[in-house]
PDB file of N, CA, C and O in Angstrom:
ATOM      1  N   MET A   5     -37.455 140.604  52.514  1.00 50.00           N
ATOM      2  CA  MET A   5     -36.646 140.432  53.652  1.00 50.00           C
ATOM      3  C   MET A   5     -37.477 139.688  54.796  1.00 50.00           C
ATOM      4  O   MET A   5     -36.900 138.970  55.532  1.00 50.00           O
ATOM      5  N   SER A   6     -38.763 140.045  54.898  1.00 63.00           N
ATOM      6  CA  SER A   6     -39.537 139.480  55.937  1.00 63.00           C
ATOM      7  C   SER A   6     -39.712 137.933  55.739  1.00 63.00           C
ATOM      8  O   SER A   6     -39.810 137.181  56.709  1.00 63.00           O
ATOM      9  N   SER A   7     -39.737 137.527  54.491  1.00 75.00           N
ATOM     10  CA  SER A   7     -39.822 136.056  54.233  1.00 75.00           C
ATOM     11  C   SER A   7     -38.569 135.367  54.692  1.00 75.00           C
ATOM     12  O   SER A   7     -38.589 134.249  55.224  1.00 75.00           O
ATOM     13  N   LEU A   8     -37.460 136.027  54.540  1.00 75.00           N
ATOM     14  CA  LEU A   8     -36.136 135.486  55.019  1.00 75.00           C
ATOM     15  C   LEU A   8     -36.171 135.361  56.557  1.00 75.00           C
ATOM     16  O   LEU A   8     -35.779 134.354  57.104  1.00 75.00           O
ATOM     17  N   ASN A   9     -36.683 136.421  57.196  1.00 75.00           N
ATOM     18  CA  ASN A   9     -36.768 136.381  58.669  1.00 75.00           C
ATOM     19  C   ASN A   9     -37.692 135.274  59.102  1.00 75.00           C
ATOM     20  O   ASN A   9     -37.399 134.603  60.085  1.00 75.00           O
ATOM     21  N   SER A  10     -38.791 135.082  58.390  1.00 77.00           N
ATOM     22  CA  SER A  10     -39.706 134.003  58.868  1.00 77.00           C
ATOM     23  C   SER A  10     -39.111 132.616  58.630  1.00 77.00           C
ATOM     24  O   SER A  10     -39.305 131.708  59.432  1.00 77.00           O
ATOM     25  N   GLU A  11     -38.338 132.491  57.532  1.00 80.00           N
ATOM     26  CA  GLU A  11     -37.621 131.261  57.288  1.00 80.00           C
ATOM     27  C   GLU A  11     -36.586 130.982  58.361  1.00 80.00           C
ATOM     28  O   GLU A  11     -36.469 129.827  58.833  1.00 80.00           O
ATOM     29  N   LEU A  12     -35.845 131.981  58.700  1.00 77.00           N
ATOM     30  CA  LEU A  12     -34.795 131.803  59.761  1.00 77.00           C
ATOM     31  C   LEU A  12     -35.472 131.514  61.076  1.00 77.00           C
ATOM     32  O   LEU A  12     -34.942 130.700  61.828  1.00 77.00           O
ATOM     33  N   ALA A  13     -36.592 132.127  61.406  1.00 80.00           N
ATOM     34  CA  ALA A  13     -37.306 131.911  62.651  1.00 80.00           C
ATOM     35  C   ALA A  13     -37.774 130.453  62.737  1.00 80.00           C
ATOM     36  O   ALA A  13     -37.911 129.901  63.816  1.00 80.00           O
ATOM     37  N   SER A  14     -38.054 129.860  61.622  1.00 84.00           N
ATOM     38  CA  SER A  14     -38.647 128.525  61.580  1.00 84.00           C
ATOM     39  C   SER A  14     -37.528 127.440  61.688  1.00 84.00           C
ATOM     40  O   SER A  14     -37.836 126.246  61.816  1.00 84.00           O
ATOM     41  N   LEU A  15     -36.270 127.778  61.699  1.00 84.00           N
ATOM     42  CA  LEU A  15     -35.145 126.838  61.807  1.00 84.00           C
ATOM     43  C   LEU A  15     -35.063 126.270  63.213  1.00 84.00           C
ATOM     44  O   LEU A  15     -35.435 126.957  64.138  1.00 84.00           O
ATOM     45  N   SER A  16     -34.588 125.075  63.276  1.00 88.00           N
ATOM     46  CA  SER A  16     -34.335 124.495  64.578  1.00 88.00           C
ATOM     47  C   SER A  16     -33.191 125.224  65.283  1.00 88.00           C
ATOM     48  O   SER A  16     -32.382 125.833  64.669  1.00 88.00           O
ATOM     49  N   ASP A  17     -33.090 125.032  66.623  1.00 87.00           N
ATOM     50  CA  ASP A  17     -32.025 125.703  67.385  1.00 87.00           C
ATOM     51  C   ASP A  17     -30.673 125.236  66.881  1.00 87.00           C
ATOM     52  O   ASP A  17     -29.741 125.997  66.804  1.00 87.00           O
ATOM     53  N   SER A  18     -30.505 123.938  66.574  1.00 89.00           N
ATOM     54  CA  SER A  18     -29.208 123.417  66.129  1.00 89.00           C
ATOM     55  C   SER A  18     -28.858 124.066  64.755  1.00 89.00           C
ATOM     56  O   SER A  18     -27.652 124.346  64.544  1.00 89.00           O
ATOM     57  N   SER A  19     -29.816 124.210  63.880  1.00 87.00           N
ATOM     58  CA  SER A  19     -29.506 124.898  62.581  1.00 87.00           C
ATOM     59  C   SER A  19     -29.106 126.331  62.780  1.00 87.00           C
ATOM     60  O   SER A  19     -28.214 126.841  62.139  1.00 87.00           O
ATOM     61  N   LYS A  20     -29.815 127.030  63.701  1.00 87.00           N
ATOM     62  CA  LYS A  20     -29.467 128.401  63.992  1.00 87.00           C
ATOM     63  C   LYS A  20     -28.050 128.505  64.568  1.00 87.00           C
ATOM     64  O   LYS A  20     -27.284 129.406  64.158  1.00 87.00           O
ATOM     65  N   LYS A  21     -27.663 127.600  65.424  1.00 90.00           N
ATOM     66  CA  LYS A  21     -26.330 127.607  65.992  1.00 90.00           C
ATOM     67  C   LYS A  21     -25.297 127.304  64.915  1.00 90.00           C
ATOM     68  O   LYS A  21     -24.229 127.935  64.880  1.00 90.00           O
ATOM     69  N   GLU A  22     -25.650 126.399  64.007  1.00 91.00           N
ATOM     70  CA  GLU A  22     -24.711 126.012  62.879  1.00 91.00           C
ATOM     71  C   GLU A  22     -24.500 127.282  62.003  1.00 91.00           C
ATOM     72  O   GLU A  22     -23.413 127.564  61.592  1.00 91.00           O
ATOM     73  N   ILE A  23     -25.601 127.947  61.657  1.00 90.00           N
ATOM     74  CA  ILE A  23     -25.489 129.135  60.845  1.00 90.00           C
ATOM     75  C   ILE A  23     -24.681 130.230  61.559  1.00 90.00           C
ATOM     76  O   ILE A  23     -23.795 130.869  60.950  1.00 90.00           O
ATOM     77  N   ALA A  24     -24.943 130.429  62.841  1.00 89.00           N
ATOM     78  CA  ALA A  24     -24.177 131.480  63.629  1.00 89.00           C
ATOM     79  C   ALA A  24     -22.721 131.106  63.586  1.00 89.00           C
ATOM     80  O   ALA A  24     -21.841 131.965  63.449  1.00 89.00           O
ATOM     81  N   ALA A  25     -22.361 129.763  63.819  1.00 90.00           N
ATOM     82  CA  ALA A  25     -20.958 129.350  63.831  1.00 90.00           C
ATOM     83  C   ALA A  25     -20.321 129.633  62.496  1.00 90.00           C
ATOM     84  O   ALA A  25     -19.158 130.141  62.386  1.00 90.00           O
ATOM     85  N   TYR A  26     -21.055 129.302  61.455  1.00 92.00           N
ATOM     86  CA  TYR A  26     -20.528 129.529  60.070  1.00 92.00           C
ATOM     87  C   TYR A  26     -20.283 131.054  59.823  1.00 92.00           C
ATOM     88  O   TYR A  26     -19.216 131.369  59.313  1.00 92.00           O
ATOM     89  N   LEU A  27     -21.201 131.904  60.237  1.00 92.00           N
ATOM     90  CA  LEU A  27     -21.060 133.316  60.024  1.00 92.00           C
ATOM     91  C   LEU A  27     -19.933 133.873  60.835  1.00 92.00           C
ATOM     92  O   LEU A  27     -19.166 134.704  60.342  1.00 92.00           O
ATOM     93  N   ASP A  28     -19.750 133.388  62.076  1.00 89.00           N
ATOM     94  CA  ASP A  28     -18.611 133.772  62.880  1.00 89.00           C
ATOM     95  C   ASP A  28     -17.262 133.424  62.231  1.00 89.00           C
ATOM     96  O   ASP A  28     -16.330 134.191  62.213  1.00 89.00           O
ATOM     97  N   ALA A  29     -17.250 132.181  61.683  1.00 90.00           N
ATOM     98  CA  ALA A  29     -16.005 131.677  61.007  1.00 90.00           C
ATOM     99  C   ALA A  29     -15.745 132.561  59.819  1.00 90.00           C
ATOM    100  O   ALA A  29     -14.553 132.941  59.539  1.00 90.00           O
ATOM    101  N   GLU A  30     -16.737 132.926  59.024  1.00 93.00           N
ATOM    102  CA  GLU A  30     -16.565 133.703  57.845  1.00 93.00           C
ATOM    103  C   GLU A  30     -16.097 135.109  58.221  1.00 93.00           C
ATOM    104  O   GLU A  30     -15.257 135.725  57.557  1.00 93.00           O
ATOM    105  N   ASN A  31     -16.704 135.661  59.246  1.00 91.00           N
ATOM    106  CA  ASN A  31     -16.273 136.997  59.739  1.00 91.00           C
ATOM    107  C   ASN A  31     -14.819 136.993  60.178  1.00 91.00           C
ATOM    108  O   ASN A  31     -14.090 137.922  59.913  1.00 91.00           O
ATOM    109  N   SER A  32     -14.426 135.915  60.873  1.00 87.00           N
ATOM    110  CA  SER A  32     -13.026 135.818  61.366  1.00 87.00           C
ATOM    111  C   SER A  32     -12.094 135.737  60.122  1.00 87.00           C
ATOM    112  O   SER A  32     -11.084 136.345  60.132  1.00 87.00           O
ATOM    113  N   LYS A  33     -12.520 134.921  59.150  1.00 89.00           N
ATOM    114  CA  LYS A  33     -11.643 134.840  57.922  1.00 89.00           C
ATOM    115  C   LYS A  33     -11.489 136.217  57.248  1.00 89.00           C
ATOM    116  O   LYS A  33     -10.438 136.599  56.812  1.00 89.00           O
ATOM    117  N   GLN A  34     -12.589 136.980  57.194  1.00 92.00           N
ATOM    118  CA  GLN A  34     -12.550 138.264  56.540  1.00 92.00           C
ATOM    119  C   GLN A  34     -11.654 139.158  57.298  1.00 92.00           C
ATOM    120  O   GLN A  34     -10.886 139.959  56.744  1.00 92.00           O
ATOM    121  N   LYS A  35     -11.713 139.143  58.596  1.00 87.00           N
ATOM    122  CA  LYS A  35     -10.821 139.959  59.433  1.00 87.00           C
ATOM    123  C   LYS A  35      -9.323 139.671  59.166  1.00 87.00           C
ATOM    124  O   LYS A  35      -8.528 140.559  59.112  1.00 87.00           O
ATOM    125  N   VAL A  36      -9.030 138.370  59.111  1.00 83.00           N
ATOM    126  CA  VAL A  36      -7.704 137.977  58.819  1.00 83.00           C
ATOM    127  C   VAL A  36      -7.243 138.459  57.473  1.00 83.00           C
ATOM    128  O   VAL A  36      -6.134 138.968  57.297  1.00 83.00           O
ATOM    129  N   ARG A  37      -8.087 138.264  56.391  1.00 88.00           N
ATOM    130  CA  ARG A  37      -7.768 138.757  55.075  1.00 88.00           C
ATOM    131  C   ARG A  37      -7.545 140.260  55.115  1.00 88.00           C
ATOM    132  O   ARG A  37      -6.610 140.789  54.483  1.00 88.00           O
ATOM    133  N   THR A  38      -8.392 140.996  55.763  1.00 89.00           N
ATOM    134  CA  THR A  38      -8.257 142.484  55.827  1.00 89.00           C
ATOM    135  C   THR A  38      -6.969 142.832  56.526  1.00 89.00           C
ATOM    136  O   THR A  38      -6.188 143.724  56.091  1.00 89.00           O
ATOM    137  N   SER A  39      -6.613 142.165  57.606  1.00 84.00           N
ATOM    138  CA  SER A  39      -5.345 142.429  58.297  1.00 84.00           C
ATOM    139  C   SER A  39      -4.183 142.107  57.405  1.00 84.00           C
ATOM    140  O   SER A  39      -3.231 142.899  57.350  1.00 84.00           O
ATOM    141  N   ILE A  40      -4.195 141.030  56.721  1.00 83.00           N
ATOM    142  CA  ILE A  40      -3.071 140.660  55.792  1.00 83.00           C
ATOM    143  C   ILE A  40      -2.950 141.678  54.721  1.00 83.00           C
ATOM    144  O   ILE A  40      -1.831 142.093  54.389  1.00 83.00           O
ATOM    145  N   ASN A  41      -4.062 142.140  54.159  1.00 88.00           N
ATOM    146  CA  ASN A  41      -3.991 143.139  53.087  1.00 88.00           C
ATOM    147  C   ASN A  41      -3.458 144.468  53.607  1.00 88.00           C
ATOM    148  O   ASN A  41      -2.572 145.095  52.964  1.00 88.00           O
ATOM    149  N   GLN A  42      -3.868 144.882  54.831  1.00 89.00           N
ATOM    150  CA  GLN A  42      -3.365 146.097  55.392  1.00 89.00           C
ATOM    151  C   GLN A  42      -1.856 145.964  55.654  1.00 89.00           C
ATOM    152  O   GLN A  42      -1.074 146.901  55.421  1.00 89.00           O
ATOM    153  N   PHE A  43      -1.498 144.815  56.230  1.00 87.00           N
ATOM    154  CA  PHE A  43      -0.071 144.663  56.621  1.00 87.00           C
ATOM    155  C   PHE A  43       0.841 144.545  55.332  1.00 87.00           C
ATOM    156  O   PHE A  43       1.923 145.107  55.305  1.00 87.00           O
ATOM    157  N   THR A  44       0.263 143.871  54.335  1.00 87.00           N
ATOM    158  CA  THR A  44       1.036 143.813  53.035  1.00 87.00           C
ATOM    159  C   THR A  44       1.275 145.242  52.531  1.00 87.00           C
ATOM    160  O   THR A  44       2.389 145.581  52.032  1.00 87.00           O
ATOM    161  N   ASP A  45       0.281 146.053  52.546  1.00 91.00           N
ATOM    162  CA  ASP A  45       0.375 147.419  52.101  1.00 91.00           C
ATOM    163  C   ASP A  45       1.423 148.220  52.925  1.00 91.00           C
ATOM    164  O   ASP A  45       2.259 148.918  52.341  1.00 91.00           O
ATOM    165  N   ILE A  46       1.398 148.066  54.260  1.00 92.00           N
ATOM    166  CA  ILE A  46       2.306 148.763  55.106  1.00 92.00           C
ATOM    167  C   ILE A  46       3.769 148.295  54.788  1.00 92.00           C
ATOM    168  O   ILE A  46       4.657 149.117  54.639  1.00 92.00           O
ATOM    169  N   CYS A  47       3.969 147.004  54.690  1.00 93.00           N
ATOM    170  CA  CYS A  47       5.322 146.470  54.444  1.00 93.00           C
ATOM    171  C   CYS A  47       5.787 146.960  53.080  1.00 93.00           C
ATOM    172  O   CYS A  47       6.992 147.273  52.902  1.00 93.00           O
ATOM    173  N   PHE A  48       4.918 146.891  52.053  1.00 92.00           N
ATOM    174  CA  PHE A  48       5.303 147.287  50.723  1.00 92.00           C
ATOM    175  C   PHE A  48       5.775 148.794  50.698  1.00 92.00           C
ATOM    176  O   PHE A  48       6.730 149.076  50.142  1.00 92.00           O
ATOM    177  N   ARG A  49       4.929 149.599  51.381  1.00 93.00           N
ATOM    178  CA  ARG A  49       5.254 151.044  51.355  1.00 93.00           C
ATOM    179  C   ARG A  49       6.533 151.328  52.138  1.00 93.00           C
ATOM    180  O   ARG A  49       7.303 152.220  51.781  1.00 93.00           O
ATOM    181  N   LYS A  50       6.781 150.562  53.159  1.00 94.00           N
ATOM    182  CA  LYS A  50       7.975 150.726  53.967  1.00 94.00           C
ATOM    183  C   LYS A  50       9.236 150.201  53.235  1.00 94.00           C
ATOM    184  O   LYS A  50      10.298 150.862  53.357  1.00 94.00           O
ATOM    185  N   CYS A  51       9.097 149.145  52.559  1.00 94.00           N
ATOM    186  CA  CYS A  51      10.328 148.458  51.972  1.00 94.00           C
ATOM    187  C   CYS A  51      10.631 148.701  50.536  1.00 94.00           C
ATOM    188  O   CYS A  51      11.786 148.593  50.123  1.00 94.00           O
ATOM    189  N   VAL A  52       9.620 149.021  49.707  1.00 92.00           N
ATOM    190  CA  VAL A  52       9.852 149.169  48.293  1.00 92.00           C
ATOM    191  C   VAL A  52       9.894 150.629  47.978  1.00 92.00           C
ATOM    192  O   VAL A  52       8.856 151.385  48.119  1.00 92.00           O
ATOM    193  N   ASP A  53      11.048 151.097  47.483  1.00 85.00           N
ATOM    194  CA  ASP A  53      11.155 152.490  47.152  1.00 85.00           C
ATOM    195  C   ASP A  53      10.642 152.841  45.764  1.00 85.00           C
ATOM    196  O   ASP A  53       9.965 153.839  45.611  1.00 85.00           O
ATOM    197  N   ARG A  54      11.001 151.990  44.814  1.00 82.00           N
ATOM    198  CA  ARG A  54      10.522 152.300  43.414  1.00 82.00           C
ATOM    199  C   ARG A  54      10.039 151.005  42.791  1.00 82.00           C
ATOM    200  O   ARG A  54      10.416 149.958  43.095  1.00 82.00           O
ATOM    201  N   VAL A  55       9.077 151.236  41.921  1.00 82.00           N
ATOM    202  CA  VAL A  55       8.477 150.111  41.179  1.00 82.00           C
ATOM    203  C   VAL A  55       8.788 150.328  39.693  1.00 82.00           C
ATOM    204  O   VAL A  55       7.980 150.684  38.938  1.00 82.00           O
ATOM    205  N   ASP A  56      10.114 150.186  39.404  1.00 81.00           N
ATOM    206  CA  ASP A  56      10.500 150.439  38.053  1.00 81.00           C
ATOM    207  C   ASP A  56      10.924 149.132  37.283  1.00 81.00           C
ATOM    208  O   ASP A  56      11.268 149.196  36.113  1.00 81.00           O
ATOM    209  N   SER A  57      10.904 148.053  37.997  1.00 78.00           N
ATOM    210  CA  SER A  57      11.190 146.786  37.343  1.00 78.00           C
ATOM    211  C   SER A  57      10.313 145.686  38.034  1.00 78.00           C
ATOM    212  O   SER A  57       9.719 145.909  39.044  1.00 78.00           O
ATOM    213  N   GLY A  58      10.352 144.534  37.409  1.00 81.00           N
ATOM    214  CA  GLY A  58       9.550 143.452  38.017  1.00 81.00           C
ATOM    215  C   GLY A  58      10.239 142.703  39.120  1.00 81.00           C
ATOM    216  O   GLY A  58       9.673 141.812  39.701  1.00 81.00           O
ATOM    217  N   ASP A  59      11.441 143.120  39.492  1.00 88.00           N
ATOM    218  CA  ASP A  59      12.232 142.387  40.504  1.00 88.00           C
ATOM    219  C   ASP A  59      12.402 143.347  41.697  1.00 88.00           C
ATOM    220  O   ASP A  59      12.522 144.557  41.597  1.00 88.00           O
ATOM    221  N   LEU A  60      12.538 142.678  42.904  1.00 90.00           N
ATOM    222  CA  LEU A  60      12.880 143.422  44.095  1.00 90.00           C
ATOM    223  C   LEU A  60      14.357 143.342  44.271  1.00 90.00           C
ATOM    224  O   LEU A  60      15.020 142.385  43.944  1.00 90.00           O
ATOM    225  N   SER A  61      14.880 144.451  44.866  1.00 91.00           N
ATOM    226  CA  SER A  61      16.320 144.406  45.171  1.00 91.00           C
ATOM    227  C   SER A  61      16.527 143.524  46.395  1.00 91.00           C
ATOM    228  O   SER A  61      15.613 143.162  47.069  1.00 91.00           O
ATOM    229  N   GLN A  62      17.794 143.128  46.632  1.00 93.00           N
ATOM    230  CA  GLN A  62      18.077 142.292  47.813  1.00 93.00           C
ATOM    231  C   GLN A  62      17.650 142.936  49.115  1.00 93.00           C
ATOM    232  O   GLN A  62      17.171 142.364  49.968  1.00 93.00           O
ATOM    233  N   GLN A  63      17.927 144.279  49.144  1.00 94.00           N
ATOM    234  CA  GLN A  63      17.548 145.073  50.340  1.00 94.00           C
ATOM    235  C   GLN A  63      16.061 145.040  50.528  1.00 94.00           C
ATOM    236  O   GLN A  63      15.548 144.878  51.611  1.00 94.00           O
ATOM    237  N   GLU A  64      15.277 145.201  49.479  1.00 94.00           N
ATOM    238  CA  GLU A  64      13.839 145.173  49.536  1.00 94.00           C
ATOM    239  C   GLU A  64      13.343 143.830  49.994  1.00 94.00           C
ATOM    240  O   GLU A  64      12.470 143.743  50.820  1.00 94.00           O
ATOM    241  N   GLU A  65      13.907 142.781  49.433  1.00 93.00           N
ATOM    242  CA  GLU A  65      13.525 141.390  49.813  1.00 93.00           C
ATOM    243  C   GLU A  65      13.770 141.138  51.318  1.00 93.00           C
ATOM    244  O   GLU A  65      12.952 140.625  52.044  1.00 93.00           O
ATOM    245  N   GLN A  66      14.928 141.626  51.848  1.00 95.00           N
ATOM    246  CA  GLN A  66      15.239 141.459  53.209  1.00 95.00           C
ATOM    247  C   GLN A  66      14.311 142.230  54.080  1.00 95.00           C
ATOM    248  O   GLN A  66      13.833 141.753  55.165  1.00 95.00           O
ATOM    249  N   CYS A  67      14.002 143.473  53.731  1.00 96.00           N
ATOM    250  CA  CYS A  67      13.076 144.309  54.457  1.00 96.00           C
ATOM    251  C   CYS A  67      11.712 143.638  54.534  1.00 96.00           C
ATOM    252  O   CYS A  67      11.114 143.568  55.573  1.00 96.00           O
ATOM    253  N   LEU A  68      11.181 143.176  53.349  1.00 93.00           N
ATOM    254  CA  LEU A  68       9.898 142.574  53.365  1.00 93.00           C
ATOM    255  C   LEU A  68       9.825 141.316  54.190  1.00 93.00           C
ATOM    256  O   LEU A  68       8.875 141.100  54.884  1.00 93.00           O
ATOM    257  N   SER A  69      10.894 140.529  54.154  1.00 91.00           N
ATOM    258  CA  SER A  69      10.981 139.322  54.925  1.00 91.00           C
ATOM    259  C   SER A  69      10.940 139.593  56.396  1.00 91.00           C
ATOM    260  O   SER A  69      10.219 139.030  57.174  1.00 91.00           O
ATOM    261  N   SER A  70      11.751 140.591  56.799  1.00 94.00           N
ATOM    262  CA  SER A  70      11.717 140.962  58.193  1.00 94.00           C
ATOM    263  C   SER A  70      10.390 141.545  58.654  1.00 94.00           C
ATOM    264  O   SER A  70       9.852 141.254  59.785  1.00 94.00           O
ATOM    265  N   CYS A  71       9.787 142.379  57.822  1.00 94.00           N
ATOM    266  CA  CYS A  71       8.473 142.958  58.080  1.00 94.00           C
ATOM    267  C   CYS A  71       7.438 141.857  58.268  1.00 94.00           C
ATOM    268  O   CYS A  71       6.668 141.868  59.233  1.00 94.00           O
ATOM    269  N   VAL A  72       7.392 140.921  57.378  1.00 87.00           N
ATOM    270  CA  VAL A  72       6.402 139.825  57.449  1.00 87.00           C
ATOM    271  C   VAL A  72       6.693 139.012  58.680  1.00 87.00           C
ATOM    272  O   VAL A  72       5.712 138.579  59.363  1.00 87.00           O
ATOM    273  N   ASN A  73       7.931 138.666  58.980  1.00 89.00           N
ATOM    274  CA  ASN A  73       8.228 137.852  60.183  1.00 89.00           C
ATOM    275  C   ASN A  73       7.823 138.570  61.433  1.00 89.00           C
ATOM    276  O   ASN A  73       7.295 137.919  62.353  1.00 89.00           O
ATOM    277  N   ARG A  74       8.023 139.861  61.530  1.00 90.00           N
ATOM    278  CA  ARG A  74       7.542 140.613  62.701  1.00 90.00           C
ATOM    279  C   ARG A  74       6.031 140.523  62.844  1.00 90.00           C
ATOM    280  O   ARG A  74       5.468 140.390  63.891  1.00 90.00           O
ATOM    281  N   PHE A  75       5.349 140.649  61.656  1.00 85.00           N
ATOM    282  CA  PHE A  75       3.922 140.602  61.705  1.00 85.00           C
ATOM    283  C   PHE A  75       3.419 139.246  62.187  1.00 85.00           C
ATOM    284  O   PHE A  75       2.563 139.183  63.033  1.00 85.00           O
ATOM    285  N   LEU A  76       4.021 138.218  61.648  1.00 83.00           N
ATOM    286  CA  LEU A  76       3.621 136.817  62.014  1.00 83.00           C
ATOM    287  C   LEU A  76       3.923 136.554  63.501  1.00 83.00           C
ATOM    288  O   LEU A  76       3.072 136.068  64.263  1.00 83.00           O
ATOM    289  N   ASP A  77       5.082 136.984  63.960  1.00 89.00           N
ATOM    290  CA  ASP A  77       5.463 136.765  65.383  1.00 89.00           C
ATOM    291  C   ASP A  77       4.483 137.568  66.326  1.00 89.00           C
ATOM    292  O   ASP A  77       4.040 136.994  67.333  1.00 89.00           O
ATOM    293  N   THR A  78       4.209 138.718  65.909  1.00 88.00           N
ATOM    294  CA  THR A  78       3.306 139.581  66.715  1.00 88.00           C
ATOM    295  C   THR A  78       1.918 138.966  66.788  1.00 88.00           C
ATOM    296  O   THR A  78       1.304 138.872  67.846  1.00 88.00           O
ATOM    297  N   ASN A  79       1.402 138.504  65.646  1.00 83.00           N
ATOM    298  CA  ASN A  79       0.075 137.923  65.571  1.00 83.00           C
ATOM    299  C   ASN A  79       0.021 136.583  66.402  1.00 83.00           C
ATOM    300  O   ASN A  79      -1.003 136.360  67.073  1.00 83.00           O
ATOM    301  N   ILE A  80       1.082 135.842  66.340  1.00 85.00           N
ATOM    302  CA  ILE A  80       1.115 134.594  67.117  1.00 85.00           C
ATOM    303  C   ILE A  80       1.060 134.904  68.612  1.00 85.00           C
ATOM    304  O   ILE A  80       0.296 134.191  69.357  1.00 85.00           O
ATOM    305  N   ARG A  81       1.810 135.910  69.058  1.00 89.00           N
ATOM    306  CA  ARG A  81       1.790 136.313  70.456  1.00 89.00           C
ATOM    307  C   ARG A  81       0.467 136.785  70.850  1.00 89.00           C
ATOM    308  O   ARG A  81      -0.023 136.452  71.973  1.00 89.00           O
ATOM    309  N   ILE A  82      -0.194 137.571  70.051  1.00 86.00           N
ATOM    310  CA  ILE A  82      -1.521 138.134  70.354  1.00 86.00           C
ATOM    311  C   ILE A  82      -2.547 136.977  70.463  1.00 86.00           C
ATOM    312  O   ILE A  82      -3.312 136.929  71.433  1.00 86.00           O
ATOM    313  N   VAL A  83      -2.506 136.049  69.506  1.00 83.00           N
ATOM    314  CA  VAL A  83      -3.429 134.909  69.612  1.00 83.00           C
ATOM    315  C   VAL A  83      -3.244 134.071  70.805  1.00 83.00           C
ATOM    316  O   VAL A  83      -4.152 133.722  71.514  1.00 83.00           O
ATOM    317  N   ARG A  84      -1.968 133.784  71.142  1.00 87.00           N
ATOM    318  CA  ARG A  84      -1.660 133.019  72.347  1.00 87.00           C
ATOM    319  C   ARG A  84      -2.107 133.747  73.566  1.00 87.00           C
ATOM    320  O   ARG A  84      -2.640 133.185  74.523  1.00 87.00           O
ATOM    321  N   GLY A  85      -1.910 135.084  73.568  1.00 85.00           N
ATOM    322  CA  GLY A  85      -2.377 135.829  74.731  1.00 85.00           C
ATOM    323  C   GLY A  85      -3.927 135.811  74.897  1.00 85.00           C
ATOM    324  O   GLY A  85      -4.417 135.688  76.006  1.00 85.00           O
ATOM    325  N   LEU A  86      -4.610 135.988  73.773  1.00 79.00           N
ATOM    326  CA  LEU A  86      -6.059 135.888  73.808  1.00 79.00           C
ATOM    327  C   LEU A  86      -6.543 134.492  74.213  1.00 79.00           C
ATOM    328  O   LEU A  86      -7.491 134.383  74.965  1.00 79.00           O
ATOM    329  N   GLN A  87      -5.904 133.454  73.739  1.00 80.00           N
ATOM    330  CA  GLN A  87      -6.273 132.131  74.112  1.00 80.00           C
ATOM    331  C   GLN A  87      -6.068 131.884  75.632  1.00 80.00           C
ATOM    332  O   GLN A  87      -6.875 131.277  76.305  1.00 80.00           O
ATOM    333  N   GLY A  88      -4.953 132.393  76.170  1.00 82.00           N
ATOM    334  CA  GLY A  88      -4.675 132.330  77.600  1.00 82.00           C
ATOM    335  C   GLY A  88      -5.692 133.056  78.439  1.00 82.00           C
ATOM    336  O   GLY A  88      -6.055 132.594  79.459  1.00 82.00           O
ATOM    337  N   ALA A  89      -6.064 134.197  77.928  1.00 80.00           N
ATOM    338  CA  ALA A  89      -7.086 135.030  78.668  1.00 80.00           C
ATOM    339  C   ALA A  89      -8.481 134.378  78.678  1.00 80.00           C
ATOM    340  O   ALA A  89      -9.216 134.541  79.626  1.00 80.00           O
ATOM    341  N   GLN A  90      -8.781 133.576  77.612  1.00 75.00           N
ATOM    342  CA  GLN A  90     -10.075 132.910  77.581  1.00 75.00           C
ATOM    343  C   GLN A  90     -10.094 131.660  78.501  1.00 75.00           C
ATOM    344  O   GLN A  90     -11.178 131.250  78.881  1.00 75.00           O
ATOM    345  N   GLN A  91      -9.005 131.138  78.874  1.00 71.00           N
ATOM    346  CA  GLN A  91      -8.947 129.920  79.699  1.00 71.00           C
ATOM    347  C   GLN A  91      -9.077 130.214  81.152  1.00 71.00           C
ATOM    348  O   GLN A  91      -9.155 130.959  81.830  1.00 71.00           O
TER     349      GLN A  91
END
């Protein structure tokens, strides 16, 4: 691990900034994936009563669609609010 630290310390400032930006982007992607997985689980548990066939009922499809749309709308509003707060 110390050799890695010494290698990182020898990088130029621009390389360090590039690596930091890359890691930030990857962390953001992971947070989005985690949120999507959690939300999918919530919607599935809320909308699907039984898993006894490979098809969803019309009611389950409508519930999932509404659930997903609420999630997307909410996230868009949150992102816009955060962007407005940063400006």
